[in-house]
PDB file of C-alpha atoms in Angstrom:
ATOM      1  CA  MET R   1      15.508 -10.008  -7.670  1.00  0.00           C
ATOM      2  CA  LEU R   2      14.898  -9.172  -4.092  1.00  0.00           C
ATOM      3  CA  ARG R   3      16.916 -11.675  -3.079  1.00  0.00           C
ATOM      4  CA  ASP R   4      20.097  -8.999  -4.092  1.00  0.00           C
ATOM      5  CA  TYR R   5      18.729  -7.251  -1.070  1.00  0.00           C
ATOM      6  CA  LYS R   6      19.204 -10.029   2.275  1.00  0.00           C
ATOM      7  CA  ASP R   7      21.126  -9.108   4.942  1.00  0.00           C
ATOM      8  CA  SER R   8      21.202  -5.478   3.661  1.00  0.00           C
ATOM      9  CA  ASP R   9      19.900  -2.024   5.653  1.00  0.00           C
ATOM     10  CA  ALA R  10      16.537  -2.034   3.313  1.00  0.00           C
ATOM     11  CA  ILE R  11      13.493  -1.960   4.929  1.00  0.00           C
ATOM     12  CA  VAL R  12      10.198  -3.568   4.304  1.00  0.00           C
ATOM     13  CA  LEU R  13       6.962  -2.034   4.870  1.00  0.00           C
ATOM     14  CA  GLY R  14       3.747  -3.394   4.043  1.00  0.00           C
ATOM     15  CA  ILE R  15       0.994  -1.875   3.315  1.00  0.00           C
ATOM     16  CA  PRO R  16      -2.249  -2.612   5.924  1.00  0.00           C
ATOM     17  CA  ALA R  17      -3.841  -4.983   5.680  1.00  0.00           C
ATOM     18  CA  GLY R  18      -3.911  -7.529   3.140  1.00  0.00           C
ATOM     19  CA  GLY R  19       0.153  -6.639   2.445  1.00  0.00           C
ATOM     20  CA  ILE R  20       1.502  -7.611   6.046  1.00  0.00           C
ATOM     21  CA  PRO R  21       1.655 -11.094   5.431  1.00  0.00           C
ATOM     22  CA  ILE R  22       3.043 -11.107   1.986  1.00  0.00           C
ATOM     23  CA  ALA R  23       5.484  -8.237   3.782  1.00  0.00           C
ATOM     24  CA  SER R  24       6.161 -10.597   6.694  1.00  0.00           C
ATOM     25  CA  ILE R  25       7.052 -13.339   4.234  1.00  0.00           C
ATOM     26  CA  ILE R  26       9.643 -11.349   2.307  1.00  0.00           C
ATOM     27  CA  GLY R  27      11.169  -9.581   5.447  1.00  0.00           C
ATOM     28  CA  LYS R  28      11.931 -13.049   7.006  1.00  0.00           C
ATOM     29  CA  LYS R  29      13.241 -14.374   3.546  1.00  0.00           C
ATOM     30  CA  LEU R  30      15.416 -11.700   2.944  1.00  0.00           C
ATOM     31  CA  ASN R  31      16.143 -11.236   6.910  1.00  0.00           C
ATOM     32  CA  LEU R  32      15.113  -7.635   6.808  1.00  0.00           C
ATOM     33  CA  THR R  33      13.384  -5.031   9.154  1.00  0.00           C
ATOM     34  CA  LEU R  34       9.297  -5.448   8.943  1.00  0.00           C
ATOM     35  CA  ASP R  35       7.397  -2.758   9.587  1.00  0.00           C
ATOM     36  CA  VAL R  36       3.869  -1.329   8.373  1.00  0.00           C
ATOM     37  CA  LEU R  37       3.481   2.053   6.047  1.00  0.00           C
ATOM     38  CA  VAL R  38      -0.538   2.533   6.516  1.00  0.00           C
ATOM     39  CA  VAL R  39      -2.014   3.880   3.444  1.00  0.00           C
ATOM     40  CA  SER R  40      -5.551   3.439   2.822  1.00  0.00           C
ATOM     41  CA  LYS R  41      -7.854   3.842  -0.083  1.00  0.00           C
ATOM     42  CA  ILE R  42     -10.739   6.344  -0.416  1.00  0.00           C
ATOM     43  CA  THR R  43     -13.692   3.619  -1.011  1.00  0.00           C
ATOM     44  CA  LEU R  44     -16.785   4.708  -3.006  1.00  0.00           C
ATOM     45  CA  PRO R  45     -20.096   5.598  -0.654  1.00  0.00           C
ATOM     46  CA  TRP R  46     -22.163   2.332  -2.367  1.00  0.00           C
ATOM     47  CA  ASN R  47     -18.912   0.021  -2.540  1.00  0.00           C
ATOM     48  CA  ARG R  48     -16.450   0.044  -0.042  1.00  0.00           C
ATOM     49  CA  GLU R  49     -13.809  -2.418  -2.570  1.00  0.00           C
ATOM     50  CA  ALA R  50     -13.862  -0.097  -4.856  1.00  0.00           C
ATOM     51  CA  GLY R  51     -11.909   3.360  -4.637  1.00  0.00           C
ATOM     52  CA  TYR R  52     -11.331   6.624  -5.819  1.00  0.00           C
ATOM     53  CA  GLY R  53      -7.974   7.842  -4.655  1.00  0.00           C
ATOM     54  CA  ALA R  54      -6.112   7.055  -0.995  1.00  0.00           C
ATOM     55  CA  VAL R  55      -4.441   8.613   2.123  1.00  0.00           C
ATOM     56  CA  ALA R  56      -1.166   7.907   3.344  1.00  0.00           C
ATOM     57  CA  PHE R  57       0.193   8.206   7.538  1.00  0.00           C
ATOM     58  CA  ASP R  58       1.538  11.525   6.562  1.00  0.00           C
ATOM     59  CA  GLY R  59      -1.471  13.135   5.373  1.00  0.00           C
ATOM     60  CA  THR R  60      -0.785  12.685   1.561  1.00  0.00           C
ATOM     61  CA  ILE R  61      -3.595  12.468  -0.778  1.00  0.00           C
ATOM     62  CA  LYS R  62      -3.891  11.390  -4.327  1.00  0.00           C
ATOM     63  CA  LEU R  63      -7.069  11.507  -6.094  1.00  0.00           C
ATOM     64  CA  ASN R  64      -8.397   9.564  -9.225  1.00  0.00           C
ATOM     65  CA  GLN R  65     -10.172  12.878 -10.601  1.00  0.00           C
ATOM     66  CA  GLU R  66     -11.340  11.101 -14.059  1.00  0.00           C
ATOM     67  CA  LEU R  67     -12.447   7.685 -12.198  1.00  0.00           C
ATOM     68  CA  ILE R  68     -14.589  11.005  -9.450  1.00  0.00           C
ATOM     69  CA  ASP R  69     -15.705  12.669 -13.130  1.00  0.00           C
ATOM     70  CA  SER R  70     -16.945   9.777 -14.286  1.00  0.00           C
ATOM     71  CA  LEU R  71     -19.182   8.597 -11.924  1.00  0.00           C
ATOM     72  CA  GLY R  72     -20.298  12.328 -10.987  1.00  0.00           C
ATOM     73  CA  LEU R  73     -19.213  11.996  -7.036  1.00  0.00           C
ATOM     74  CA  SER R  74     -19.539  15.373  -5.843  1.00  0.00           C
ATOM     75  CA  GLY R  75     -17.520  17.560  -3.788  1.00  0.00           C
ATOM     76  CA  GLU R  76     -18.860  16.974  -1.051  1.00  0.00           C
ATOM     77  CA  GLU R  77     -18.591  13.124  -1.015  1.00  0.00           C
ATOM     78  CA  VAL R  78     -15.406  13.361  -2.111  1.00  0.00           C
ATOM     79  CA  GLU R  79     -14.856  15.500   1.142  1.00  0.00           C
ATOM     80  CA  ALA R  80     -16.719  13.155   3.332  1.00  0.00           C
ATOM     81  CA  GLY R  81     -14.412  10.183   1.999  1.00  0.00           C
ATOM     82  CA  ILE R  82     -11.457  12.245   2.435  1.00  0.00           C
ATOM     83  CA  ARG R  83     -12.451  12.940   6.110  1.00  0.00           C
ATOM     84  CA  GLU R  84     -13.344   9.286   6.952  1.00  0.00           C
ATOM     85  CA  THR R  85     -10.574   7.746   5.372  1.00  0.00           C
ATOM     86  CA  LEU R  86      -8.357  10.193   7.048  1.00  0.00           C
ATOM     87  CA  LYS R  87      -9.536   9.160  10.446  1.00  0.00           C
ATOM     88  CA  LYS R  88      -8.856   5.281   9.674  1.00  0.00           C
ATOM     89  CA  VAL R  89      -5.455   5.895   8.568  1.00  0.00           C
ATOM     90  CA  LYS R  90      -4.949   7.889  12.152  1.00  0.00           C
ATOM     91  CA  LYS R  91      -6.319   5.220  14.020  1.00  0.00           C
ATOM     92  CA  ARG R  92      -4.220   2.537  12.474  1.00  0.00           C
ATOM     93  CA  VAL R  93      -1.513   4.210  13.122  1.00  0.00           C
ATOM     94  CA  HIS R  94      -2.147   4.410  16.658  1.00  0.00           C
ATOM     95  CA  ILE R  95      -2.953   0.832  16.662  1.00  0.00           C
ATOM     96  CA  PHE R  96      -0.123  -0.634  14.613  1.00  0.00           C
ATOM     97  CA  ARG R  97       2.775   1.847  15.143  1.00  0.00           C
ATOM     98  CA  LYS R  98       2.082   2.639  19.391  1.00  0.00           C
ATOM     99  CA  GLY R  99       5.430   3.400  20.673  1.00  0.00           C
ATOM    100  CA  LYS R 100       7.093   2.916  18.026  1.00  0.00           C
ATOM    101  CA  PRO R 101       9.416   5.776  16.836  1.00  0.00           C
ATOM    102  CA  PRO R 102       9.037   7.440  13.823  1.00  0.00           C
ATOM    103  CA  LEU R 103      10.382   5.087  10.920  1.00  0.00           C
ATOM    104  CA  LYS R 104      13.653   6.418   9.608  1.00  0.00           C
ATOM    105  CA  LEU R 105      13.377   6.467   5.981  1.00  0.00           C
ATOM    106  CA  LYS R 106      15.843   8.786   4.815  1.00  0.00           C
ATOM    107  CA  LYS R 107      18.281   7.785   1.989  1.00  0.00           C
ATOM    108  CA  ARG R 108      17.150   3.945   3.154  1.00  0.00           C
ATOM    109  CA  THR R 109      16.321   1.179   0.337  1.00  0.00           C
ATOM    110  CA  ILE R 110      12.153   0.617   0.854  1.00  0.00           C
ATOM    111  CA  ILE R 111      10.585  -2.398  -0.419  1.00  0.00           C
ATOM    112  CA  VAL R 112       6.961  -1.533  -0.516  1.00  0.00           C
ATOM    113  CA  VAL R 113       4.534  -4.053  -0.429  1.00  0.00           C
ATOM    114  CA  ASP R 114       1.009  -4.965  -0.918  1.00  0.00           C
ATOM    115  CA  ASP R 115      -1.207  -7.945  -1.499  1.00  0.00           C
ATOM    116  CA  GLY R 116      -1.567  -6.680  -5.356  1.00  0.00           C
ATOM    117  CA  LEU R 117      -2.578  -3.406  -7.079  1.00  0.00           C
ATOM    118  CA  ALA R 118      -6.414  -2.797  -8.806  1.00  0.00           C
ATOM    119  CA  SER R 119      -5.989   1.010  -9.687  1.00  0.00           C
ATOM    120  CA  GLY R 120      -2.462   1.549  -8.457  1.00  0.00           C
ATOM    121  CA  TYR R 121      -3.926   4.724  -6.260  1.00  0.00           C
ATOM    122  CA  THR R 122      -2.721   3.193  -2.964  1.00  0.00           C
ATOM    123  CA  MET R 123       0.406   2.448  -3.762  1.00  0.00           C
ATOM    124  CA  LEU R 124       1.082   5.538  -5.706  1.00  0.00           C
ATOM    125  CA  THR R 125       0.017   7.646  -2.844  1.00  0.00           C
ATOM    126  CA  ALA R 126       2.374   5.316  -0.399  1.00  0.00           C
ATOM    127  CA  LEU R 127       5.502   6.275  -2.943  1.00  0.00           C
ATOM    128  CA  GLU R 128       4.753   9.775  -2.626  1.00  0.00           C
ATOM    129  CA  ALA R 129       5.185  10.202   0.876  1.00  0.00           C
ATOM    130  CA  LEU R 130       8.581   8.177   0.862  1.00  0.00           C
ATOM    131  CA  LYS R 131       9.606   9.962  -1.677  1.00  0.00           C
ATOM    132  CA  LYS R 132       8.667  13.149   1.147  1.00  0.00           C
ATOM    133  CA  ALA R 133      10.196  11.071   3.819  1.00  0.00           C
ATOM    134  CA  GLY R 134      13.410  10.798   1.594  1.00  0.00           C
ATOM    135  CA  ALA R 135      13.822   7.743   0.796  1.00  0.00           C
ATOM    136  CA  ALA R 136      16.705   6.233  -1.402  1.00  0.00           C
ATOM    137  CA  LYS R 137      14.723   3.614  -3.837  1.00  0.00           C
ATOM    138  CA  ILE R 138      12.070   2.165  -3.864  1.00  0.00           C
ATOM    139  CA  ILE R 139      10.949  -1.161  -4.864  1.00  0.00           C
ATOM    140  CA  VAL R 140       7.487  -2.330  -5.165  1.00  0.00           C
ATOM    141  CA  ALA R 141       6.580  -6.051  -4.769  1.00  0.00           C
ATOM    142  CA  VAL R 142       3.151  -7.317  -5.043  1.00  0.00           C
ATOM    143  CA  PRO R 143       2.228 -11.008  -5.878  1.00  0.00           C
ATOM    144  CA  THR R 144      -0.325  -9.546  -8.588  1.00  0.00           C
ATOM    145  CA  ALA R 145      -1.576  -6.184 -10.503  1.00  0.00           C
ATOM    146  CA  ASN R 146      -3.265  -4.998 -13.658  1.00  0.00           C
ATOM    147  CA  LEU R 147      -1.472  -3.766 -16.227  1.00  0.00           C
ATOM    148  CA  ASN R 148      -2.503  -0.248 -15.885  1.00  0.00           C
ATOM    149  CA  ALA R 149      -1.433  -0.038 -12.411  1.00  0.00           C
ATOM    150  CA  ILE R 150       1.850  -1.224 -13.315  1.00  0.00           C
ATOM    151  CA  LYS R 151       2.299   1.700 -15.838  1.00  0.00           C
ATOM    152  CA  ARG R 152       0.742   4.313 -13.410  1.00  0.00           C
ATOM    153  CA  ILE R 153       3.707   3.440 -10.784  1.00  0.00           C
ATOM    154  CA  GLU R 154       6.310   2.189 -12.907  1.00  0.00           C
ATOM    155  CA  ASP R 155       8.444   5.986 -13.556  1.00  0.00           C
ATOM    156  CA  LYS R 156       8.081   6.449  -9.925  1.00  0.00           C
ATOM    157  CA  VAL R 157       9.999   3.413  -8.573  1.00  0.00           C
ATOM    158  CA  ASP R 158      12.905   1.920  -9.140  1.00  0.00           C
ATOM    159  CA  LEU R 159      11.971  -1.626  -9.832  1.00  0.00           C
ATOM    160  CA  VAL R 160       8.633  -3.318  -9.508  1.00  0.00           C
ATOM    161  CA  TYR R 161       8.172  -6.829  -9.094  1.00  0.00           C
ATOM    162  CA  SER R 162       5.015  -8.847  -9.662  1.00  0.00           C
ATOM    163  CA  PRO R 163       4.906 -12.599 -10.984  1.00  0.00           C
ATOM    164  CA  ASN R 164       1.298 -12.245 -11.810  1.00  0.00           C
ATOM    165  CA  ILE R 165       0.118  -9.412 -14.115  1.00  0.00           C
ATOM    166  CA  ARG R 166      -3.762  -9.114 -15.275  1.00  0.00           C
ATOM    167  CA  GLN R 167      -5.096  -6.590 -18.258  1.00  0.00           C
ATOM    168  CA  THR R 168      -8.859  -7.822 -17.293  1.00  0.00           C
ATOM    169  CA  TYR R 169     -10.819  -4.528 -16.646  1.00  0.00           C
ATOM    170  CA  PRO R 170     -12.480  -4.054 -14.273  1.00  0.00           C
ATOM    171  CA  TYR R 171      -9.642  -6.078 -12.157  1.00  0.00           C
ATOM    172  CA  ALA R 172     -10.136  -6.890  -8.493  1.00  0.00           C
ATOM    173  CA  VAL R 173      -7.142  -8.149  -6.252  1.00  0.00           C
ATOM    174  CA  ALA R 174      -8.998 -11.261  -4.726  1.00  0.00           C
ATOM    175  CA  ASP R 175      -9.913 -12.290  -8.292  1.00  0.00           C
ATOM    176  CA  ALA R 176      -5.897 -13.428  -8.418  1.00  0.00           C
ATOM    177  CA  TYR R 177      -6.053 -15.743  -5.516  1.00  0.00           C
ATOM    178  CA  LYS R 178      -7.251 -18.907  -4.987  1.00  0.00           C
ATOM    179  CA  HIS R 179      -8.482 -18.553  -1.532  1.00  0.00           C
ATOM    180  CA  TRP R 180      -9.003 -14.934  -0.147  1.00  0.00           C
ATOM    181  CA  SER R 181     -10.178 -13.751   3.057  1.00  0.00           C
ATOM    182  CA  ASP R 182      -9.524 -10.382   4.521  1.00  0.00           C
ATOM    183  CA  VAL R 183      -6.860  -9.659   7.166  1.00  0.00           C
ATOM    184  CA  SER R 184      -7.943  -8.652  10.016  1.00  0.00           C
ATOM    185  CA  GLU R 185      -6.339  -5.476  12.228  1.00  0.00           C
ATOM    186  CA  LYS R 186      -6.145  -8.142  15.012  1.00  0.00           C
ATOM    187  CA  GLU R 187      -4.002 -10.284  12.550  1.00  0.00           C
ATOM    188  CA  VAL R 188      -1.721  -7.229  11.376  1.00  0.00           C
ATOM    189  CA  ARG R 189      -1.120  -6.770  14.886  1.00  0.00           C
ATOM    190  CA  ARG R 190       0.537 -10.297  15.519  1.00  0.00           C
ATOM    191  CA  ILE R 191       2.344 -10.667  12.629  1.00  0.00           C
ATOM    192  CA  LEU R 192       3.948  -7.446  13.656  1.00  0.00           C
ATOM    193  CA  GLN R 193       4.417  -8.103  17.108  1.00  0.00           C
ATOM    194  CA  ASN R 194       6.167 -11.292  16.051  1.00  0.00           C
ATOM    195  CA  SER R 195       8.641  -9.710  13.498  1.00  0.00           C
TER     196      SER R 195
END
């Protein structure tokens, strides 16, 4: 269980924006340091809620090539999406980590938190970036997830905690919540400053 990491040297990293409020609660309950892991999905040109890949803070990019092919996205559309998402990630790193030293992740236990897993590509991208940074142990903690997303990431982490796993397709994280609202960048900054 996550409580096994209470008062340890593990660090809780929330993926903005929706993962930050949940990561904050986990960090407080476990008496662990909270920080932000900036990763953002590359959204479809016609649907900002759905994505075909993601970009991480260190420039790591993961693409769902099967989805790109099935949707018939052109190379130009994919490249434009990557460029736009890289800009968003750089902006968020500046906003959320301004003045902070780089994350020291080498040989650390990392608990990665998001508001849920739909396709799992945002988390896959985060995991690859964390491995490049030398994380010793990676635990994923999400309140809800699609079963296929869990299967996509489970062999890349040490543990996955998700109390609400669903098999529906298509799957939207918001559908698992009784009350859903998007978390603003202002709210993310407030939570990070108060942690």
